[in-house]
Short mmCIF file of C-alpha atoms in Angstrom, two decimals:
data_model
loop_
_atom_site.label_atom_id
_atom_site.label_comp_id
_atom_site.label_asym_id
_atom_site.label_seq_id
_atom_site.Cartn_x
_atom_site.Cartn_y
_atom_site.Cartn_z
CA MET M 1 133.19 79.22 116.04
CA LYS M 2 130.71 81.57 117.71
CA ASN M 3 129.66 81.39 121.31
CA TRP M 4 126.56 79.56 121.88
CA MET M 5 124.53 82.62 123.16
CA PHE M 6 125.55 84.44 119.76
CA ILE M 7 124.27 81.63 117.83
CA PHE M 8 120.85 81.63 119.56
CA ALA M 9 120.94 85.44 119.01
CA ASP M 10 121.39 84.66 115.15
CA ILE M 11 118.61 82.16 115.07
CA GLY M 12 116.26 84.49 116.89
CA GLY M 13 117.20 87.23 114.33
CA LEU M 14 116.36 84.57 111.51
CA VAL M 15 113.12 83.65 113.03
CA VAL M 16 111.89 87.29 113.20
CA SER M 17 113.33 87.64 109.54
CA LEU M 18 110.88 85.06 108.47
CA PHE M 19 107.97 87.26 109.82
CA VAL M 20 109.26 90.16 107.80
CA MET M 21 109.87 88.12 104.69
CA LYS M 22 106.30 86.49 104.87
CA SER M 23 104.59 89.83 105.11
CA PHE M 24 107.04 91.50 102.27
CA PHE M 25 106.93 88.81 99.68
CA ILE M 26 103.12 88.38 99.94
CA MET M 27 102.68 91.85 98.44
CA PHE M 28 104.41 90.47 95.12
CA GLY M 29 102.75 87.02 94.75
CA GLU M 30 100.60 84.35 96.34
CA LYS M 31 101.89 81.55 98.22
CA ARG M 32 102.76 78.48 96.06
CA PHE M 33 101.82 75.76 98.59
CA ASP M 34 98.80 75.34 100.73
CA SER M 35 100.34 72.76 102.85
CA LYS M 36 101.57 73.93 106.20
CA TRP M 37 104.34 71.26 106.29
CA LEU M 38 105.90 72.39 103.13
CA ASN M 39 105.93 75.98 104.31
CA PHE M 40 107.30 74.85 107.62
CA LEU M 41 109.91 72.91 105.79
CA ALA M 42 110.93 76.03 103.81
CA ASP M 43 111.08 78.06 106.94
CA PHE M 44 113.29 75.31 108.71
CA LEU M 45 115.64 75.01 105.63
CA PHE M 46 116.00 78.85 105.42
CA ILE M 47 116.83 79.10 109.17
CA GLY M 48 119.11 76.11 109.19
CA ILE M 49 121.20 77.13 106.17
CA SER M 50 121.54 80.71 107.23
CA THR M 51 122.47 79.66 110.69
CA ILE M 52 125.16 77.33 109.30
CA LEU M 53 126.40 80.39 107.17
CA ASN M 54 126.65 82.63 110.10
CA VAL M 55 128.47 80.06 112.37
CA PHE M 56 131.14 79.16 109.84
CA LYS M 57 131.33 82.84 108.42
CA PHE M 58 135.12 83.16 107.18
CA ASN M 59 134.48 85.74 104.41
CA GLN M 60 132.12 88.77 104.78
CA ILE M 61 131.59 89.02 101.04
CA VAL M 62 131.10 85.37 100.34
CA PHE M 63 128.66 85.16 103.32
CA ALA M 64 126.73 88.28 101.88
CA VAL M 65 126.43 86.49 98.46
CA LEU M 66 125.46 83.16 99.96
CA PHE M 67 122.90 84.67 102.29
CA TYR M 68 121.19 86.56 99.42
CA LEU M 69 120.96 83.41 97.40
CA VAL M 70 119.24 81.69 100.30
CA LEU M 71 116.86 84.46 100.69
CA LEU M 72 116.33 84.41 96.79
CA ALA M 73 115.59 80.63 97.01
CA TYR M 74 112.99 81.16 99.84
CA THR M 75 110.91 83.42 97.44
CA PHE M 76 110.09 80.39 95.27
CA ILE M 77 107.38 79.46 97.67
CA TYR M 78 105.69 82.30 96.34
CA VAL M 79 104.43 82.73 92.77
CA ILE M 80 106.27 85.70 91.54
CA LYS M 81 107.18 86.80 88.10
CA PRO M 82 111.05 86.52 87.49
CA PHE M 83 111.92 90.15 87.38
CA ARG M 84 109.75 90.88 90.46
CA ARG M 85 111.18 88.03 92.21
CA PHE M 86 114.88 89.69 91.58
CA TYR M 87 114.07 93.13 92.73
CA SER M 88 111.78 92.15 95.61
CA SER M 89 114.40 89.90 97.09
CA LEU M 90 117.04 92.32 96.56
CA VAL M 91 114.99 95.13 98.19
CA CYS M 92 114.18 92.70 101.23
CA TYR M 93 117.88 91.97 101.50
CA ILE M 94 119.03 95.61 101.51
CA LEU M 95 116.17 96.30 104.24
CA PHE M 96 117.82 93.78 106.34
CA ILE M 97 121.30 95.03 105.94
CA VAL M 98 120.49 98.88 106.12
CA GLY M 99 118.36 98.08 109.32
CA GLU M 100 121.27 96.40 111.06
CA MET M 101 123.99 99.06 109.92
CA LEU M 102 121.59 102.01 111.21
CA MET M 103 120.83 100.22 114.35
CA GLY M 104 124.63 99.41 115.02
CA LEU M 105 125.42 103.31 114.18
CA LEU M 106 122.66 104.21 116.71
CA ILE M 107 124.00 101.91 119.43
CA SER M 108 127.69 103.07 118.72
CA ALA M 109 126.58 106.69 118.99
CA ILE M 110 124.56 106.27 122.18
CA SER M 111 126.93 103.95 123.99
CA LYS M 112 130.09 105.51 122.67
CA MET M 113 131.30 101.94 121.91
CA THR M 114 133.07 100.74 118.84
CA VAL M 115 131.75 98.20 116.50
CA GLU M 116 133.90 95.50 117.64
CA GLU M 117 132.76 96.15 121.23
CA ILE M 118 129.23 96.09 120.30
CA ILE M 119 129.65 92.73 118.38
CA GLN M 120 131.36 91.29 121.49
CA ASN M 121 128.54 92.34 123.76
CA ILE M 122 125.89 89.56 123.62
CA VAL M 123 122.93 91.94 124.55
CA TYR M 124 124.06 94.61 122.12
CA TYR M 125 124.53 91.75 119.39
CA SER M 126 120.95 90.64 120.20
CA LEU M 127 119.68 94.05 119.92
CA ASN M 128 121.30 94.58 116.56
CA SER M 129 120.33 91.20 115.18
CA ILE M 130 116.64 90.75 116.42
CA ALA M 131 115.46 94.24 117.39
CA THR M 132 116.32 95.55 114.10
CA LYS M 133 113.93 92.94 112.40
CA LEU M 134 111.26 93.59 114.85
CA ILE M 135 111.07 97.10 113.85
CA LEU M 136 111.10 96.23 110.07
CA TYR M 137 108.29 93.96 110.91
CA ALA M 138 106.26 96.66 112.61
CA ILE M 139 106.83 98.92 109.54
CA ILE M 140 106.14 96.23 106.79
CA LYS M 141 103.29 94.38 108.22
CA PRO M 142 100.66 97.28 108.29
CA ILE M 143 101.71 98.18 104.64
CA SER M 144 101.47 94.50 103.59
CA SER M 145 98.07 94.20 105.28
CA TYR M 146 96.78 97.33 103.40
CA VAL M 147 98.40 96.14 99.87
CA VAL M 148 97.15 92.53 100.10
CA CYS M 149 93.70 93.12 101.60
CA LYS M 150 93.04 96.64 100.11
CA SER M 151 91.93 97.71 103.65
CA ASN M 152 93.93 97.35 106.88
CA SER M 153 92.52 94.20 108.32
CA ILE M 154 94.52 94.59 111.70
CA PRO M 155 92.37 96.11 114.46
CA LYS M 156 93.20 99.82 115.08
CA LEU M 157 93.92 99.13 118.76
CA ALA M 158 96.26 96.36 117.80
CA MET M 159 98.37 98.64 115.68
CA VAL M 160 99.57 100.24 118.80
CA ALA M 161 101.31 97.19 119.64
CA PHE M 162 103.34 97.40 116.20
CA ILE M 163 104.80 100.42 117.34
CA PHE M 164 104.97 100.24 121.18
CA LEU M 165 106.29 96.70 121.46
CA PRO M 166 109.36 97.16 119.20
CA VAL M 167 110.22 100.64 120.81
CA THR M 168 109.78 99.16 124.34
CA THR M 169 111.94 96.11 123.53
CA VAL M 170 114.77 98.19 121.94
CA SER M 171 114.79 100.43 125.07
CA ILE M 172 114.96 97.45 127.52
CA LEU M 173 117.58 95.71 125.57
CA TYR M 174 119.69 98.73 125.34
CA PHE M 175 119.70 99.19 129.07
CA LEU M 176 120.52 95.59 129.52
CA SER M 177 123.31 95.99 127.16
CA VAL M 178 124.70 98.96 129.15
CA TYR M 179 124.37 96.69 132.37
CA VAL M 180 126.42 93.93 130.64
CA TYR M 181 128.92 96.01 129.44
CA LYS M 182 129.85 97.43 132.84
CA ASN M 183 129.65 93.78 134.45
CA ASN M 184 131.89 91.34 132.89
CA SER M 185 130.46 88.38 135.08
CA SER M 186 129.52 85.42 132.84
CA ASN M 187 126.63 84.66 134.94
CA VAL M 188 125.39 88.12 134.68
CA GLN M 189 125.66 87.95 130.77
CA ILE M 190 123.79 84.53 130.75
CA ILE M 191 120.94 85.97 132.82
CA CYS M 192 120.60 89.05 130.75
CA PHE M 193 120.78 87.01 127.56
CA ILE M 194 117.95 84.73 128.81
CA LEU M 195 115.80 87.85 129.79
CA SER M 196 116.57 89.32 126.49
CA LEU M 197 115.56 86.03 124.82
CA LEU M 198 112.22 85.90 126.81
CA LEU M 199 111.43 89.57 125.86
CA ILE M 200 111.92 88.87 122.14
CA ILE M 201 110.09 85.61 122.32
CA SER M 202 107.17 87.46 123.95
CA ASN M 203 107.17 90.08 121.23
CA MET M 204 106.99 87.42 118.54
CA VAL M 205 104.11 85.69 120.09
CA VAL M 206 102.23 89.06 120.28
CA PHE M 207 102.96 89.56 116.70
CA PHE M 208 101.87 86.02 115.96
CA ILE M 209 98.56 86.50 117.66
CA LEU M 210 98.13 89.72 115.82
CA ASP M 211 98.95 88.11 112.57
CA TYR M 212 96.34 85.35 113.32
CA VAL M 213 93.61 87.97 114.33
CA SER M 214 94.41 89.65 111.05
CA LYS M 215 94.09 86.56 109.01
CA GLN M 216 90.79 85.62 110.78
CA LYS M 217 89.32 89.12 109.91
CA ASP M 218 90.44 88.67 106.21
CA LYS M 219 88.82 85.03 106.27
CA GLU M 220 85.58 86.70 107.64
CA LYS M 221 85.44 89.33 104.93
CA TYR M 222 86.09 86.69 102.35
CA ILE M 223 83.33 84.44 103.52
CA GLU M 224 80.99 87.55 103.82
CA THR M 225 82.00 88.41 100.07
CA LYS M 226 81.30 84.94 98.83
CA THR M 227 77.98 84.84 100.77
CA LYS M 228 77.19 88.05 99.05
CA GLN M 229 78.30 86.45 95.71
CA LEU M 230 76.21 83.35 96.19
CA GLU M 231 73.03 85.33 97.16
CA TYR M 232 73.64 87.24 93.98
CA GLU M 233 73.91 84.16 91.92
CA ARG M 234 70.84 82.48 93.53
CA GLN M 235 68.80 85.60 92.97
CA TYR M 236 69.87 85.89 89.35
CA TYR M 237 69.13 82.18 88.30
CA SER M 238 65.96 81.87 90.45
CA ASP M 239 64.58 84.95 88.65
CA LEU M 240 65.77 83.38 85.35
CA TYR M 241 64.03 80.05 86.24
CA GLU M 242 60.76 81.77 87.54
CA LYS M 243 60.40 83.90 84.29
CA GLN M 244 61.02 80.61 82.17
CA THR M 245 58.47 78.63 84.16
CA VAL M 246 55.85 81.31 83.65
CA SER M 247 56.72 81.66 80.04
CA ASP M 248 56.38 77.89 79.44
CA LYS M 249 52.93 77.87 81.35
CA VAL M 250 51.62 80.89 79.25
CA THR M 251 52.78 79.06 76.14
CA HIS M 252 51.15 75.96 77.27
CA ASP M 253 47.89 77.93 77.77
CA LEU M 254 48.06 80.05 74.64
CA LYS M 255 46.47 77.60 72.27
CA ASN M 256 43.35 77.40 74.54
CA LYS M 257 43.20 81.13 75.00
CA PHE M 258 43.32 81.91 71.24
CA PHE M 259 40.33 79.47 70.72
CA ALA M 260 38.25 81.28 73.33
CA ILE M 261 39.48 84.81 71.84
CA ASN M 262 38.41 83.66 68.41
CA SER M 263 34.94 82.80 69.79
CA LEU M 264 34.71 86.12 71.71
CA LEU M 265 35.56 88.23 68.46
CA LYS M 266 32.24 87.43 67.20
CA ASP M 267 30.05 87.58 70.25
CA ASN M 268 31.84 90.12 72.49
CA PRO M 269 34.69 91.90 70.76
CA ALA M 270 35.30 94.24 73.82
CA ARG M 271 36.02 91.17 75.95
CA ALA M 272 38.36 89.58 73.28
CA GLU M 273 40.33 92.79 73.28
CA GLU M 274 40.81 92.85 77.11
CA GLU M 275 41.87 89.12 76.98
CA MET M 276 44.31 90.10 74.02
CA ALA M 277 45.76 92.87 76.09
CA GLU M 278 46.12 90.59 79.21
CA ILE M 279 48.25 88.16 76.93
CA LEU M 280 50.49 90.96 75.84
CA ALA M 281 51.10 92.30 79.16
CA THR M 282 52.00 88.84 80.41
CA PHE M 283 54.35 88.41 77.62
CA GLU M 284 55.90 91.72 78.15
CA GLU M 285 56.19 90.77 81.99
CA VAL M 286 57.95 87.38 81.43
CA SER M 287 60.11 88.32 78.47
CA LEU M 288 63.76 88.66 78.90
CA LEU M 289 65.68 91.24 76.99
CA LYS M 290 68.75 89.65 75.26
CA ILE M 291 71.50 92.11 76.17
CA THR M 292 74.72 90.44 76.45
CA GLY M 293 73.83 86.96 75.35
CA ASN M 294 74.72 85.47 78.69
CA SER M 295 71.58 84.16 80.57
CA GLY M 296 72.97 85.20 84.03
CA ILE M 297 73.87 88.76 83.22
CA ASP M 298 70.70 89.20 81.12
CA ALA M 299 68.79 87.69 83.97
CA LEU M 300 70.34 90.33 86.48
CA LEU M 301 69.78 93.26 84.20
CA ASN M 302 66.12 92.51 83.62
CA HIS M 303 65.62 92.02 87.26
CA LYS M 304 67.11 95.33 88.03
CA PHE M 305 65.33 97.04 85.28
CA THR M 306 62.01 95.59 86.63
CA ILE M 307 62.73 97.18 89.93
CA ALA M 308 63.55 100.60 88.08
CA LYS M 309 60.58 100.42 86.16
CA ALA M 310 58.33 99.86 89.17
CA ASN M 311 59.94 103.00 90.64
CA ASN M 312 59.34 105.20 87.53
CA ILE M 313 63.11 105.13 86.62
CA LYS M 314 63.78 105.45 82.89
CA THR M 315 66.49 102.76 81.77
CA LYS M 316 68.66 102.62 78.69
CA VAL M 317 71.17 99.99 77.86
CA LEU M 318 73.77 99.83 75.24
CA CYS M 319 75.84 96.51 74.92
CA CYS M 320 78.50 95.83 72.35
CA ILE M 321 80.69 92.78 73.63
CA GLY M 322 81.67 89.46 72.37
CA SER M 323 82.46 86.49 74.29
CA ILE M 324 83.73 86.67 77.79
CA GLN M 325 86.86 84.48 78.14
CA ASN M 326 88.59 84.93 81.43
CA ILE M 327 86.02 86.88 83.66
CA ASP M 328 84.07 84.78 86.33
CA ILE M 329 80.27 85.61 85.30
CA VAL M 330 79.38 85.63 88.93
CA ASP M 331 82.15 88.34 89.59
CA LEU M 332 80.70 90.39 86.83
CA CYS M 333 77.24 89.89 88.26
CA VAL M 334 78.42 91.17 91.70
CA ILE M 335 79.92 94.39 90.07
CA ILE M 336 76.73 95.16 87.98
CA GLY M 337 74.49 94.17 90.72
CA ASN M 338 76.09 96.37 93.27
CA LEU M 339 76.36 99.42 91.04
CA LEU M 340 72.78 99.08 89.76
CA ASP M 341 71.69 98.71 93.30
CA ASN M 342 73.35 101.91 94.39
CA SER M 343 71.99 103.65 91.14
CA ILE M 344 68.48 102.75 91.93
CA GLU M 345 68.90 103.99 95.40
CA ALA M 346 70.34 107.33 94.31
CA CYS M 347 67.50 107.68 91.66
CA LEU M 348 64.89 107.21 94.47
CA LYS M 349 66.24 110.17 96.21
CA VAL M 350 65.71 112.48 93.18
CA ASP M 351 62.21 114.16 94.10
CA GLU M 352 61.36 115.08 90.34
CA VAL M 353 60.19 111.59 89.31
CA GLU M 354 60.48 112.43 85.55
CA LYS M 355 64.26 113.21 85.99
CA ARG M 356 64.96 109.56 87.30
CA PHE M 357 67.18 107.50 85.01
CA ILE M 358 69.75 104.93 84.69
CA SER M 359 72.06 104.37 81.66
CA VAL M 360 74.25 101.00 81.27
CA ASN M 361 76.76 100.84 78.68
CA LEU M 362 78.89 97.51 78.20
CA LYS M 363 81.53 97.44 75.72
CA GLN M 364 84.91 95.80 75.16
CA GLU M 365 88.07 98.13 74.80
CA LEU M 366 91.26 96.39 73.87
CA GLN M 367 91.66 93.60 76.81
CA PHE M 368 89.20 95.17 78.89
CA LEU M 369 85.57 94.89 79.54
CA LYS M 370 84.22 98.40 80.26
CA ILE M 371 81.20 98.89 82.36
CA THR M 372 79.71 102.48 82.52
CA ILE M 373 76.72 103.28 84.78
CA ALA M 374 75.18 106.57 84.94
CA ASN M 375 72.27 107.65 87.10
CA SER M 376 70.38 110.76 88.10
CA TYR M 377 71.55 112.16 91.35
CA THR M 378 70.85 114.84 93.78
CA LYS M 379 73.80 115.63 96.03
CA GLU M 380 72.07 117.34 98.89
CA ASN M 381 69.64 114.35 99.16
CA ASN M 382 72.42 111.83 99.20
CA VAL M 383 74.61 113.31 101.94
CA GLY M 384 74.40 111.46 105.18
CA LYS M 385 71.17 109.65 103.99
CA THR M 386 70.74 106.11 102.77
CA SER M 387 68.21 103.25 103.25
CA LYS M 388 71.06 100.64 103.29
CA LYS M 389 73.66 100.11 105.99
CA ASP M 390 76.30 101.82 103.82
CA THR M 391 76.11 105.07 101.99
CA LEU M 392 75.96 105.70 98.36
CA HIS M 393 78.77 103.95 96.54
CA HIS M 394 80.66 103.37 99.92
CA GLY M 395 81.02 100.52 102.32
CA PHE M 396 80.49 96.81 101.53
CA GLY M 397 79.18 97.33 97.89
CA LYS M 398 82.00 99.35 96.73
CA ASP M 399 84.60 97.48 98.72
CA ASN M 400 83.24 94.12 97.00
CA VAL M 401 83.50 95.84 93.55
CA LYS M 402 86.97 97.24 94.14
CA GLU M 403 88.24 93.87 95.39
CA ILE M 404 86.94 92.06 92.02
CA VAL M 405 88.39 94.91 90.01
CA ASP M 406 91.81 94.49 91.53
CA LYS M 407 91.41 90.80 91.01
CA TYR M 408 91.35 91.42 87.32
CA ASN M 409 93.92 94.30 87.30
CA GLY M 410 91.12 96.64 86.31
CA TYR M 411 90.29 100.24 87.19
CA TYR M 412 87.34 102.00 89.12
CA THR M 413 86.64 105.67 88.58
CA VAL M 414 83.73 107.93 89.66
CA THR M 415 82.50 111.25 88.12
CA GLU M 416 80.19 113.34 90.02
CA GLU M 417 78.35 116.19 88.38
CA GLU M 418 75.50 118.30 89.61
CA ASN M 419 72.52 115.96 88.59
CA GLN M 420 74.55 112.87 87.46
CA TYR M 421 76.64 110.19 88.92
CA VAL M 422 78.99 108.12 86.60
CA VAL M 423 80.79 104.91 87.55
CA ILE M 424 83.34 103.50 85.10
CA VAL M 425 84.77 100.03 85.87
CA GLY M 426 87.06 98.29 83.61
CA VAL M 427 88.11 94.52 84.11
CA GLU M 428 90.84 92.75 82.36
CA ASP M 429 89.82 89.80 79.92
CA LYS M 430 93.14 88.86 78.58
CA ASN M 431 92.07 86.78 75.65
CA ASN M 432 90.23 89.54 74.14
#
């Protein structure tokens, strides 16, 4: 059976391995459980079973197979498709093995020691078991943050820690290993082991804090996004309700107005004509174009077209879609709303009013709902100028759209010509 210090080194390596695995597997699927206790239980079982395998390791091949099966079992706390589960767990396992092999070869080359001597030196053993995982975590965590969040949510200054800490830790552990190798005193070995353990724990604490900060920033972005979505939803349905209220009021008064106009036709035809024009203008103002058949999206399009019309922007819409099955209407409104906001802003920067236009095309192509929005555009007037916080098709609006597009396995393309800007967005609607 292993010495207790080596067992603690194995446990430390497994704890850091959990950090690596959590950052790695989240790139392939979402967590299955929201409960912290269930996740803690899965972590505890992984460390417990793996430690037992390490302590009673009789055959290297059997140990390798059993450890992979334990790692594969751990992936079931994530919702991952079977094939992706197999190859992601295999890649993660290979990363662990190759990382330890490379670290072992590096230590052997620098220290001029054999593998057997390295394995018997507690600090070298800790260096190979724990520092390897720390370096893997330093590499995988930023990649995971970018893949999962579509933007690096780790503060840039904090990113230095992911490089500086593991390198510093490896260097200190190496010099401690050299000292222990030259001094065979058991007391020195214990002291160096404790110092190494404290150093590694401090690394994990720092990484935990950085991970916590990263998650908090993601939550803030999520809340900001949802707030924006709710604001869009409130705007659309408030506008729809307002138009409906005005329409009901006009309809209610229409009968009385027609009686009055009927009388005016004989006595004052000019005044009757004015009243008729006023009624027609009111109907035009409150009438909603039936574009998609969905009241929320139609209210949004009508609202944006009203703004465009007020700014002398010509609008054209073409819609050829059936029922929308698996796409959240609010998500669609956020996509269309953000893109139209940017289009209106770009049109306002076109000096020649008669050239201002916005064209909207909604259609279904196979399982995708395709949204194409084109608008007039003057490049020189849009460089470095914006009336909003972000620049044209960049910043919060673009991030919001891309986040929703990614949610539906869609695509986002931009074509910029001399006088026209075209954005094409496709979102997957699986039932279509």
